[in-house]
CSV table of C-alpha atoms in Angstrom, one decimal:
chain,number,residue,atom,x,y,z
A,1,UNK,CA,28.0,-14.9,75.3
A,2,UNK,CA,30.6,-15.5,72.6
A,3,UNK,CA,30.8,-19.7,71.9
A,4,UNK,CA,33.8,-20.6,69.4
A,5,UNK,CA,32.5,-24.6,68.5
A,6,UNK,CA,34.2,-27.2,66.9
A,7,UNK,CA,31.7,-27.8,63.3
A,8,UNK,CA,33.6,-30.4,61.9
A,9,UNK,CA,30.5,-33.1,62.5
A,10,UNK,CA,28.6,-31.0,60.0
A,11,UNK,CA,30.7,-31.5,57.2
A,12,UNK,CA,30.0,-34.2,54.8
A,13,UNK,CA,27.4,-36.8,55.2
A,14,UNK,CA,25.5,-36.3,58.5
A,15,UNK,CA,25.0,-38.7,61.3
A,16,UNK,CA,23.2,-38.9,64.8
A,17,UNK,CA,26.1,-36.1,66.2
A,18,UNK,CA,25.7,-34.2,63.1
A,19,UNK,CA,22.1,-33.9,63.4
A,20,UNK,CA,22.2,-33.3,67.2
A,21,UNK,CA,24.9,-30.0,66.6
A,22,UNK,CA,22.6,-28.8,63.5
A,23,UNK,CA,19.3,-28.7,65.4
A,24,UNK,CA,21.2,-26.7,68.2
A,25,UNK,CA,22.5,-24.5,66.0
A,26,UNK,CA,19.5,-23.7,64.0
A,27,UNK,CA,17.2,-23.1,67.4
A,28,UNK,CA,20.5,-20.9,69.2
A,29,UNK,CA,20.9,-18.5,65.8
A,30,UNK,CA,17.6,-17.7,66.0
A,31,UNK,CA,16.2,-17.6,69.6
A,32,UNK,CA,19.3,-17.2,71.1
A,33,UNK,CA,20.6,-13.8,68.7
A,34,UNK,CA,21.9,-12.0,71.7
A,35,UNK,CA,25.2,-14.9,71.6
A,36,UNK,CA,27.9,-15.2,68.8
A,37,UNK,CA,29.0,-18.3,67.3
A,38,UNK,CA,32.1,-18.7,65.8
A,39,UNK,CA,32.3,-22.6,64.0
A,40,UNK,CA,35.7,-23.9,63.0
A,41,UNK,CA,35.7,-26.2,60.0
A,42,UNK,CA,38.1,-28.5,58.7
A,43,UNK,CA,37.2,-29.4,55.2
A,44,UNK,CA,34.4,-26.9,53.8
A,45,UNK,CA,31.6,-24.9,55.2
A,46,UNK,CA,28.2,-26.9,54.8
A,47,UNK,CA,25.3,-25.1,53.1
A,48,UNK,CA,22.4,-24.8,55.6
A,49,UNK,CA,20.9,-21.5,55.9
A,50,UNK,CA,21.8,-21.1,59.9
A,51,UNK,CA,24.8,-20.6,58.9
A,52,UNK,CA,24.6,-17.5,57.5
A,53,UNK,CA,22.3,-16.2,60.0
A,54,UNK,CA,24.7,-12.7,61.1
A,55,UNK,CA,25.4,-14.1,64.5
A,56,UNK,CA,27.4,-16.5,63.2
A,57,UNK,CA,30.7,-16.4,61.9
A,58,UNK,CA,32.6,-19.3,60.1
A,59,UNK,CA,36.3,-20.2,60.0
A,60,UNK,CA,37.7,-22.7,57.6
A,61,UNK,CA,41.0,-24.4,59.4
A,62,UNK,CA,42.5,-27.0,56.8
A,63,UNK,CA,45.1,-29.2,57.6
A,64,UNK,CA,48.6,-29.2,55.5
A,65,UNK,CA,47.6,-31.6,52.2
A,66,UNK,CA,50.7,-34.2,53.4
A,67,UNK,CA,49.0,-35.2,57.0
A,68,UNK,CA,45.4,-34.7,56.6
A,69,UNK,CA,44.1,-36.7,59.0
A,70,UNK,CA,41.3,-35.6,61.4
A,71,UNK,CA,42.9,-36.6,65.3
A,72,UNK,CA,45.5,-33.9,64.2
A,73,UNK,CA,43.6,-31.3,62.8
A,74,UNK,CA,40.8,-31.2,66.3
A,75,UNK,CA,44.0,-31.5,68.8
A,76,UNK,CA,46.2,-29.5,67.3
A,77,UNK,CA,45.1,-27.0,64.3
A,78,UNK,CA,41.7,-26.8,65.6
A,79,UNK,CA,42.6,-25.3,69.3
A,80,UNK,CA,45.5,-22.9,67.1
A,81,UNK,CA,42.0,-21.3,65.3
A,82,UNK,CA,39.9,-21.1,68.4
A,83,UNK,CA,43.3,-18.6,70.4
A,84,UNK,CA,42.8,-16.9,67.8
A,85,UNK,CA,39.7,-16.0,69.2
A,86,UNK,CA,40.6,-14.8,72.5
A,87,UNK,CA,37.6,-13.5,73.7
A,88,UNK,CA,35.7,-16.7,73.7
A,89,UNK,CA,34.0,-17.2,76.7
A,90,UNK,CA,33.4,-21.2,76.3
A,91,UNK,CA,34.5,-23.6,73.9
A,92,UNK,CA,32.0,-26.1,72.6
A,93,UNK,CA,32.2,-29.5,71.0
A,94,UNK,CA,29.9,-32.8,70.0
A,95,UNK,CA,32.5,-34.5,69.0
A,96,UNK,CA,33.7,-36.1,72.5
A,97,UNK,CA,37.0,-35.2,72.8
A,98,UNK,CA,38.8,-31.9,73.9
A,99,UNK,CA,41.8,-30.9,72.2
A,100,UNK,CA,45.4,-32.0,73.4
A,101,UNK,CA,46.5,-28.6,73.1
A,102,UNK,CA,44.9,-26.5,75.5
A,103,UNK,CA,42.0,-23.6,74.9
A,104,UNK,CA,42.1,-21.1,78.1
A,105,UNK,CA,38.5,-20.3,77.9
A,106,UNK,CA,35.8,-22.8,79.9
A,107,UNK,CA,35.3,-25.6,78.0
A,108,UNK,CA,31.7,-27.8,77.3
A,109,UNK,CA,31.8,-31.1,75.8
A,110,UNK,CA,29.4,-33.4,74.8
A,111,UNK,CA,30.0,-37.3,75.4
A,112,UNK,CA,27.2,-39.3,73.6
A,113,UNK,CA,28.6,-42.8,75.2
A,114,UNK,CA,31.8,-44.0,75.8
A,115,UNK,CA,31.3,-47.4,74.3
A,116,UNK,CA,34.5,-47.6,72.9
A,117,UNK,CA,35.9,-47.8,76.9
A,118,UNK,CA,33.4,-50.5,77.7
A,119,UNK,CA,34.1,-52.3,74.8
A,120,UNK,CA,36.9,-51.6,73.1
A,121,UNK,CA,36.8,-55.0,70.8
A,122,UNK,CA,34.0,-53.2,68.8
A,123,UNK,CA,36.7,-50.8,68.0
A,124,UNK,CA,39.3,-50.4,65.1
A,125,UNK,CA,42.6,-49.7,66.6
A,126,UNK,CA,43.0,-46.7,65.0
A,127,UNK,CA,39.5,-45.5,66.0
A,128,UNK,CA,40.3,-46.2,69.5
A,129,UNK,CA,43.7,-44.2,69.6
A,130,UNK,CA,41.9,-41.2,68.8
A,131,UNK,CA,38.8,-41.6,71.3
A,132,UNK,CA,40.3,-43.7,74.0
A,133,UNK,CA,43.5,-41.7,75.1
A,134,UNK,CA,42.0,-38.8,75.5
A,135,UNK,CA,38.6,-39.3,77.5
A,136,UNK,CA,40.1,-39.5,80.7
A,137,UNK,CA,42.0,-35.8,80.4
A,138,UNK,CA,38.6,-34.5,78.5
A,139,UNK,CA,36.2,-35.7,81.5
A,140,UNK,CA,38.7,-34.0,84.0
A,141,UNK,CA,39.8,-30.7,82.7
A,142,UNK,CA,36.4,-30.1,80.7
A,143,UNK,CA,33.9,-27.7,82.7
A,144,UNK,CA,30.7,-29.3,81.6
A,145,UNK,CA,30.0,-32.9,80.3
A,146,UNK,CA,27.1,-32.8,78.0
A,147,UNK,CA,25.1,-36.5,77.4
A,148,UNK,CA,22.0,-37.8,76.3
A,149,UNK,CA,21.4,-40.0,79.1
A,150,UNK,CA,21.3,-41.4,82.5
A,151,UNK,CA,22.4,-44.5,81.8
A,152,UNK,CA,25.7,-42.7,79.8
A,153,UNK,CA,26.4,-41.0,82.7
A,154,UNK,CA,26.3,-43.6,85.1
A,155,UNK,CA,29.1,-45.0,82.4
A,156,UNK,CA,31.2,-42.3,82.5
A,157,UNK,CA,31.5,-42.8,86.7
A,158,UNK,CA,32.0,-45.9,86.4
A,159,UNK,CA,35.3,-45.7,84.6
A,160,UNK,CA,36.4,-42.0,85.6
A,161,UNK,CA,36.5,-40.6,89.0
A,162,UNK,CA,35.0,-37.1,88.1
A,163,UNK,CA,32.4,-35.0,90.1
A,164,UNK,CA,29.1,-36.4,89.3
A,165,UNK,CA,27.3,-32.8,88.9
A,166,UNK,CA,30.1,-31.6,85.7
A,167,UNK,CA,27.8,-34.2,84.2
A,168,UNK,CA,24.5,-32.9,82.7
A,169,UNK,CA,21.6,-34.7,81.0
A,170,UNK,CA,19.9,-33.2,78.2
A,171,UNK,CA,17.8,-35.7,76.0
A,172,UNK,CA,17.5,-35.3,72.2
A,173,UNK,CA,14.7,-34.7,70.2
A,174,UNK,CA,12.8,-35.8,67.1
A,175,UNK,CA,13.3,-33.8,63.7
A,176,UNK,CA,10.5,-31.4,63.2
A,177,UNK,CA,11.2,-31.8,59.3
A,178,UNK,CA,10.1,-35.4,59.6
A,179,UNK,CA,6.8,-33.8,62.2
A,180,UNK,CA,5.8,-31.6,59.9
A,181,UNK,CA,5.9,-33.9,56.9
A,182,UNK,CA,3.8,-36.8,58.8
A,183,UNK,CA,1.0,-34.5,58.9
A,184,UNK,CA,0.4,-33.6,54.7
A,185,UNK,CA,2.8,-36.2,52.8
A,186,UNK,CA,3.5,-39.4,55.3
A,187,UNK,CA,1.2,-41.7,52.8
A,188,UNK,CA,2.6,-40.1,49.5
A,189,UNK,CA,6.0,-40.4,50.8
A,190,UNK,CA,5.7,-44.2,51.5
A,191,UNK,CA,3.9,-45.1,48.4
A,192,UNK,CA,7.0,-43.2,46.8
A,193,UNK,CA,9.9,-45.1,48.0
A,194,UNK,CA,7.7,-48.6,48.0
A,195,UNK,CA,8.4,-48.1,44.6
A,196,UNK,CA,11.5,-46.7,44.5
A,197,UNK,CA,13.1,-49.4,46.6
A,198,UNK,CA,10.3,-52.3,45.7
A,199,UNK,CA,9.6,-52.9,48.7
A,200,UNK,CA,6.9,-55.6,48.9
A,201,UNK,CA,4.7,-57.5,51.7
A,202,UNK,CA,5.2,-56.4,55.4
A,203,UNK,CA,8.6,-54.0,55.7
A,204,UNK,CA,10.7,-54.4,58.8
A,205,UNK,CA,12.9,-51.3,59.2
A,206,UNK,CA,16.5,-50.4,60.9
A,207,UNK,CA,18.0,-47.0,60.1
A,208,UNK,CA,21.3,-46.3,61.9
A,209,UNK,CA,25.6,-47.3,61.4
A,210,UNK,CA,26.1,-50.9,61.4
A,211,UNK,CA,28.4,-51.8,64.2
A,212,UNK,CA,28.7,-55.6,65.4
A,213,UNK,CA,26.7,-54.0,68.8
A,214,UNK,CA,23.9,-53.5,66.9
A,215,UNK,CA,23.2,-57.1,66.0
A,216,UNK,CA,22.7,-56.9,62.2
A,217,UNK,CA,23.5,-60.7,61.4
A,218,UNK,CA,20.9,-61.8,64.0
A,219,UNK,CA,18.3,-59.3,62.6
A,220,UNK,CA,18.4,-60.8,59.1
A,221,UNK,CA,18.2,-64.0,60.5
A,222,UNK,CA,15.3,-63.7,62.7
A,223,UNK,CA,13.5,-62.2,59.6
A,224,UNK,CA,14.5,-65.2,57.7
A,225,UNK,CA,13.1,-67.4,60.5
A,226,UNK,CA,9.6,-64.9,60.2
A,227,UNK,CA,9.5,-65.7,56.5
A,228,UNK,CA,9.6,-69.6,57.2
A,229,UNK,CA,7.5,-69.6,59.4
A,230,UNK,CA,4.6,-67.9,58.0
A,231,UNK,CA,5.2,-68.2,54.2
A,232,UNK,CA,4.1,-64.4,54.8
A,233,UNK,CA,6.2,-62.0,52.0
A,234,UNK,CA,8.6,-59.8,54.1
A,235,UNK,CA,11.4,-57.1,53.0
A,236,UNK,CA,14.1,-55.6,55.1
A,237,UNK,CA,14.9,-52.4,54.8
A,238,UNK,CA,18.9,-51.7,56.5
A,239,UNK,CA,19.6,-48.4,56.2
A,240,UNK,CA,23.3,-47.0,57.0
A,241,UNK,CA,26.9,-47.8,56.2
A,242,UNK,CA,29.5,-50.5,57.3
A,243,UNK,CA,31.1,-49.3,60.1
A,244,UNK,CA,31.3,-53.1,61.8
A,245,UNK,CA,34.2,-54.1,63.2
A,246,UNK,CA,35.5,-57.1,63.2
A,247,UNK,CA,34.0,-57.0,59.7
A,248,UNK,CA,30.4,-58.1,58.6
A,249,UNK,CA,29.7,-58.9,55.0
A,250,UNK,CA,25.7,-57.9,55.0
A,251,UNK,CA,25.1,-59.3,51.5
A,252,UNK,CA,27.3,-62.7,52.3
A,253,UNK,CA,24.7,-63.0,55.6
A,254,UNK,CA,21.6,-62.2,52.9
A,255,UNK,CA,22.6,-64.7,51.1
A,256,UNK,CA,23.7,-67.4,54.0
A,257,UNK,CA,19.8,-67.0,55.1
A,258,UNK,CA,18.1,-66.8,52.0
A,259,UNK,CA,17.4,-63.4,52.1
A,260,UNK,CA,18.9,-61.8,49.3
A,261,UNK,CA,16.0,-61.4,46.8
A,262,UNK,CA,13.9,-59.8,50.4
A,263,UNK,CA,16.6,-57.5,51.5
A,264,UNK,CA,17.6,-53.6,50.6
A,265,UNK,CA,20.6,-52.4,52.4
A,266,UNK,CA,21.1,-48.5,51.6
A,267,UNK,CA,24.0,-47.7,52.5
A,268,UNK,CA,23.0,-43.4,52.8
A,269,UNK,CA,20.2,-41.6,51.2
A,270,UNK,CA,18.3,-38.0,51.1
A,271,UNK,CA,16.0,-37.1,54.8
A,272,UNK,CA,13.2,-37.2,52.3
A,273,UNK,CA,13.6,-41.1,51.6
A,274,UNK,CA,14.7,-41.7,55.2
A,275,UNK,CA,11.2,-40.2,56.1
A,276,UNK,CA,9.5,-41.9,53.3
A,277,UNK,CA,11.1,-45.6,54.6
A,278,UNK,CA,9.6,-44.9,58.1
A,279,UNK,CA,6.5,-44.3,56.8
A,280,UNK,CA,6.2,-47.2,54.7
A,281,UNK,CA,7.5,-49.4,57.5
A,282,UNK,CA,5.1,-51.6,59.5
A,283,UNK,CA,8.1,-52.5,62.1
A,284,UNK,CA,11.0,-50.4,63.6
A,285,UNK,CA,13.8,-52.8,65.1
A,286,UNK,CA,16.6,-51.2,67.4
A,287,UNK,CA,18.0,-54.3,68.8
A,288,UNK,CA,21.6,-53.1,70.1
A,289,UNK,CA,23.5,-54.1,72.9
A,290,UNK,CA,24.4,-50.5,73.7
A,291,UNK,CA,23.9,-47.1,73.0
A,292,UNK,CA,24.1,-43.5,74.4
A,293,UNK,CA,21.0,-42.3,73.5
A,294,UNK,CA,19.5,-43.4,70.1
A,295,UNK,CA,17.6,-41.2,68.1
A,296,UNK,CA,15.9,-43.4,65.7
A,297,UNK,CA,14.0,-45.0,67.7
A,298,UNK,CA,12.4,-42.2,68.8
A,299,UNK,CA,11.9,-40.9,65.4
A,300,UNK,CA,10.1,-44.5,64.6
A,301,UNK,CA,7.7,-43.7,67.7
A,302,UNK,CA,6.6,-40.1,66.6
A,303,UNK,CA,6.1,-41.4,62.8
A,304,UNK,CA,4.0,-44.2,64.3
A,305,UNK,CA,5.6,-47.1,63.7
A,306,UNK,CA,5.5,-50.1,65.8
A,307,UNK,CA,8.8,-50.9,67.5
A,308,UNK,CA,11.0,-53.4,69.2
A,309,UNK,CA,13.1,-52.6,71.1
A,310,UNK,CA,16.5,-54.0,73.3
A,311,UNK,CA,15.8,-53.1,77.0
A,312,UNK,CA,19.6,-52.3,77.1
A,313,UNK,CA,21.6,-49.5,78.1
A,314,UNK,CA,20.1,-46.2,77.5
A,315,UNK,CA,17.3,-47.6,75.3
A,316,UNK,CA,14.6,-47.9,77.9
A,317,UNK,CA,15.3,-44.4,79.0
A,318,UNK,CA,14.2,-43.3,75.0
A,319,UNK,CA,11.3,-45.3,74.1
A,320,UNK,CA,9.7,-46.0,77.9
A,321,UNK,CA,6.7,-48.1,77.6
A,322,UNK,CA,6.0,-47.3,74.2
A,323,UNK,CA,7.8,-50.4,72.3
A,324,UNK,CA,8.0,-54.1,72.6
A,325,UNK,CA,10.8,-54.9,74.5
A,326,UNK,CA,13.4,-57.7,74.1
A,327,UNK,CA,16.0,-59.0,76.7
A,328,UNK,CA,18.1,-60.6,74.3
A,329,UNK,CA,18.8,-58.9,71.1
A,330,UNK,CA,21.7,-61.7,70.6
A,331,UNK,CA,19.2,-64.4,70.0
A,332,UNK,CA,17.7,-64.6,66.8
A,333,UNK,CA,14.6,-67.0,67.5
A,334,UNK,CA,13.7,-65.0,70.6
A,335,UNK,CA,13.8,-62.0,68.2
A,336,UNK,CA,11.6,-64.2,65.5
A,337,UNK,CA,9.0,-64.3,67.8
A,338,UNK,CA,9.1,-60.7,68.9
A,339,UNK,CA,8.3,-59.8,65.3
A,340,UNK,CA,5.8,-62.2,64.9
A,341,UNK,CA,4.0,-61.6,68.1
A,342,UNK,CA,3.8,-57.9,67.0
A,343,UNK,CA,3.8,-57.7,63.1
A,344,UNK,CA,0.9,-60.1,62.6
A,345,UNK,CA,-1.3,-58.4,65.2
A,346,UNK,CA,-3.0,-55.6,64.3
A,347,UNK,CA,-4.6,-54.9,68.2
A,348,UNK,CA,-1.0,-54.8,70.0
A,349,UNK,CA,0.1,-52.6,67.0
A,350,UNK,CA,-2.1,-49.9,67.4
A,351,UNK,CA,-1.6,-49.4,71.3
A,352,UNK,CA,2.3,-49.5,70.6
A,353,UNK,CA,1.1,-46.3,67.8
A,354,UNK,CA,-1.1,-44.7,69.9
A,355,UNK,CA,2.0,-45.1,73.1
A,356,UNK,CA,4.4,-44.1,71.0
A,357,UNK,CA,3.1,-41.1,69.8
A,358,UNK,CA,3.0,-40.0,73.9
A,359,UNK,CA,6.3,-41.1,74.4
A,360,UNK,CA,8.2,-38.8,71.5
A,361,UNK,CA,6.4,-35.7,72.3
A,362,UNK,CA,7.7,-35.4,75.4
A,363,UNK,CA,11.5,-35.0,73.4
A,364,UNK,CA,12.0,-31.9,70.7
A,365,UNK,CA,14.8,-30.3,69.8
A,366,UNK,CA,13.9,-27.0,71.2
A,367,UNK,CA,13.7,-28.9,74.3
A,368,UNK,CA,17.4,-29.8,74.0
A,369,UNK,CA,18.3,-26.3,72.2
A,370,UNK,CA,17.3,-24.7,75.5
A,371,UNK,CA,18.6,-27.0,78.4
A,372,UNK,CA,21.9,-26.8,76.5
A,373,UNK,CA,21.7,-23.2,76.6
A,374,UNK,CA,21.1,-23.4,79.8
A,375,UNK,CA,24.0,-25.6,80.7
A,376,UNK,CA,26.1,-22.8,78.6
A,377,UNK,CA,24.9,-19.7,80.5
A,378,UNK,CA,25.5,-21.4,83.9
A,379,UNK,CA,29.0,-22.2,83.0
């Protein structure tokens, strides 16, 4: 089989989609060498070693200088590239949209969630004009939907009347990187950023984009509450970049709650510190209101590290009955008293470790690498 896939998510700084499309791609170049891959990028060719695996080939697309912007280059410059490679037998993408211009092979796309339909006030205008116009003809001429989740395709029904069985389910995984690390360096690691980032006391974690439906403001003041409370020294650890919309000042809330001096928002740094902040956390939060299917989570439960979770969306689908749940991530005092009831007691801690453990090993990537695969050959 001969895929021609859209690579532009693993340019630059890589998030959730990024990581999902690398992992594939790593596990298909090597276990699945009887395909060819041919990845269209729009801005450079990344560096990881897959790539130059001889099954795949790489094409560099770039837009003209004077309208470089990304909608434009994946609906039309994009789909030009790919009919130039006319015996592709299906065209792949992570990056929820197909092209406005059309691609005559059969045509796979992966829809993580569709939040930006359900609510579009989370949205940027200009983010929704390239997401929101186009989901309706991508759910109906693509062949296969690809998401993460039952609870994203349930979504997708809801607003589009598409043949439930185009949709398929294939749940992520947890980065072996981070697996195999936990087993020589996790305690090195964590005393390594503790002192990079001086972090001190009890460390309450979030990795992930801040958007508005993740609840930030009401996670820096439940921790502020924690701290009151118990006179108990606390840091928060944020990890990811602004993407909140309308607009939330994170150092203006620090400060509004008193917790400058006990918060460290990074905005991006290296896997290696990202695995190092995990292990040195004694709480994972992922309080959001919505989500396709969220990895970190997940990574928090295979690292061993107690976590509260929303019981929202697609979240009870990831972490099962492996984390403390909370009904309403909106309220900061019921969210206090989540992180009290857990943080401070070292019996409920351990059987959320032990749980969570369970609960991630039953994801991996070569799990997902294969059902895809799967999903690929059938089409």
């Amino acid at each position: 089989m001969k895929l021609a896939i859209n690579g532009r998510t693993l340019e630059g700084r890589r998030t959730g989609v990024g990581r999902y499309q690398a992992n594939l791609l790593n596990i298909w170049s090597a276990e699945e060498n009887q395909n060819t891959y041919d990845l269209y990028f729009k801005n450079e060719i990344p560096k990881d070693e897959f790539l130059k695996n001889p099954n795949i080939t790489t094409h560099l697309i770039p837009n003209p200088k004077y309208i470089d912007i990304g909608p434009l280059w994946e609906n039309f410059y994009l789909p030009k590239g790919v009919r130039k490679n006319s015996n592709a037998d299906i065209y792949f993408t992570a990056n929820y949209t197909l092209p406005i211009l059309p691609i005559s092979t059969k045509k796979v796309v992966t829809i993580f969630d569709i939040s930006y339909i359900a609510h579009p006030e989370w949205f940027p205008k200009r983010q929704l004009a390239s997401l929101a116009p186009l989901t309706g003809p991508t759910v109906r001429k693509a062949d296969v939907i690809i998401t993460g989740s039952i609870a994203t395709k349930n979504e997708i029904l809801k607003y589009y009347d598409i043949d439930e069985n185009k949709i398929k389910i294939t749940n992520l995984g947890v980065d072996n990187t981070f697996l195999n690390l936990d087993k020589t360096k996790g305690k090195s690691e964590a005393n390594r950023v503790t002192k990079k980032y001086n972090l001190k006391g009890k460390v309450i974690l979030f990795v992930g984009l801040l958007m508005n439906r993740r609840n930030i403001p009401q996670l820096i003041e439940a921790v502020a509450n924690v701290i009151k409370n118990t006179g108990e020294i606390i840091t928060l650890v944020i990890l990811g970049k602004n993407h909140t919309y309308p607009y939330q000042d994170i150092d203006a809330l620090a400060a509004e709650f008193g917790m400058t001096e006990q918060l460290r928002w990074i905005e991006y740094t290296s896997d290696e510190d990202v695995f190092g902040l995990y292990k040195a956390a004694n709480l994972f939060m992922c309080i959001s209101l919505y989500e396709g299917f969220n990895i970190t989570p997940l990574e928090a439960l295979g690292l061993g590290v107690p976590t509260i979770c929303s019981n929202l969306s697609s979240l009870p689908e990831v972490v099962g009955d492996a984390a403390y749940m909370l009904e309403d991530p909106t309220d900061s005092m019921q969210m206090a008293e989540a992180i009290e009831h857990v943080v401070f007691n070292d019996t409920l801690c351990n059987q959320l470790i032990e749980k969570g453990k369970i609960q991630a090993s039953k994801f991996s990537w070569e799990r997902c690498a294969k059902e895809t695969m799967d999903i690929l050959n059938e089409v």
